[in-house]
């Protein structure tokens, strides 16, 4: 196994911020899609079906290698 599939759900919270949920990590994309099917009729998820995102991640590889900026820095730039 060289990669996995990460399932997240994202939607805008009433405050306007993104609400991100890590749903699970799966061996195959088919398994991740099956999870979407199982969850898409559950409370909250059924109101935001467009919020499901599946991403393929390599194992034993660094991600976010360029770092990130914090919220304070992001707000200062706007």
XYZ file of C-alpha atoms in Angstrom:
78
model
C 0.000 0.000 0.000
C 1.464 3.327 -1.064
C -1.499 5.634 -0.572
C -4.819 6.093 1.222
C -7.989 8.058 0.613
C -9.005 10.709 3.135
C -12.669 11.672 3.378
C -13.552 15.073 4.800
C -16.721 17.104 4.980
C -16.564 20.910 4.785
C -19.320 23.481 5.072
C -19.678 27.097 6.174
C -20.636 27.453 9.826
C -23.179 30.144 10.795
C -20.224 32.312 11.868
C -18.890 32.159 8.305
C -15.887 30.024 9.210
C -15.303 26.667 7.562
C -16.384 23.663 9.603
C -14.104 20.787 8.571
C -14.701 17.223 9.717
C -12.267 14.368 9.116
C -14.639 11.482 8.401
C -12.156 8.678 7.817
C -9.146 7.237 6.039
C -9.761 4.403 3.563
C -7.686 1.912 1.606
C -9.548 2.520 -1.655
C -11.498 5.318 -3.285
C -14.428 2.908 -3.569
C -14.412 2.499 0.231
C -14.396 6.290 0.662
C -17.283 6.663 -1.805
C -19.213 3.990 0.117
C -18.765 6.059 3.287
C -20.190 9.098 1.483
C -23.203 7.001 0.496
C -23.689 5.813 4.080
C -23.393 9.297 5.590
C -25.117 11.441 2.977
C -28.570 10.882 4.499
C -27.497 11.564 8.086
C -28.443 14.817 9.881
C -26.262 17.728 8.868
C -24.590 15.883 6.017
C -27.852 15.601 4.065
C -28.193 19.401 4.205
C -24.718 19.880 2.705
C -24.109 16.958 0.304
C -21.631 19.037 -1.704
C -19.324 19.187 1.316
C -17.810 15.713 0.923
C -14.244 15.669 -0.414
C -12.037 12.657 -1.072
C -8.287 13.222 -1.369
C -5.590 10.717 -2.254
C -2.543 10.891 0.017
C 0.773 9.148 -0.402
C 2.052 7.390 2.691
C 5.443 8.237 4.202
C 5.490 11.581 2.417
C 5.458 15.024 4.013
C 2.544 17.259 3.114
C 2.265 21.038 3.701
C 6.025 21.209 3.081
C 5.916 24.970 2.508
C 4.376 25.685 5.915
C 1.291 27.814 6.459
C 0.245 31.201 7.787
C -1.920 31.639 10.878
C -5.305 33.313 11.008
C -3.798 36.529 12.374
C -1.414 36.755 9.426
C -4.175 35.936 6.944
C -6.425 38.637 8.375
C -3.579 41.181 8.259
C -3.147 40.513 4.522
C -6.773 41.277 3.686
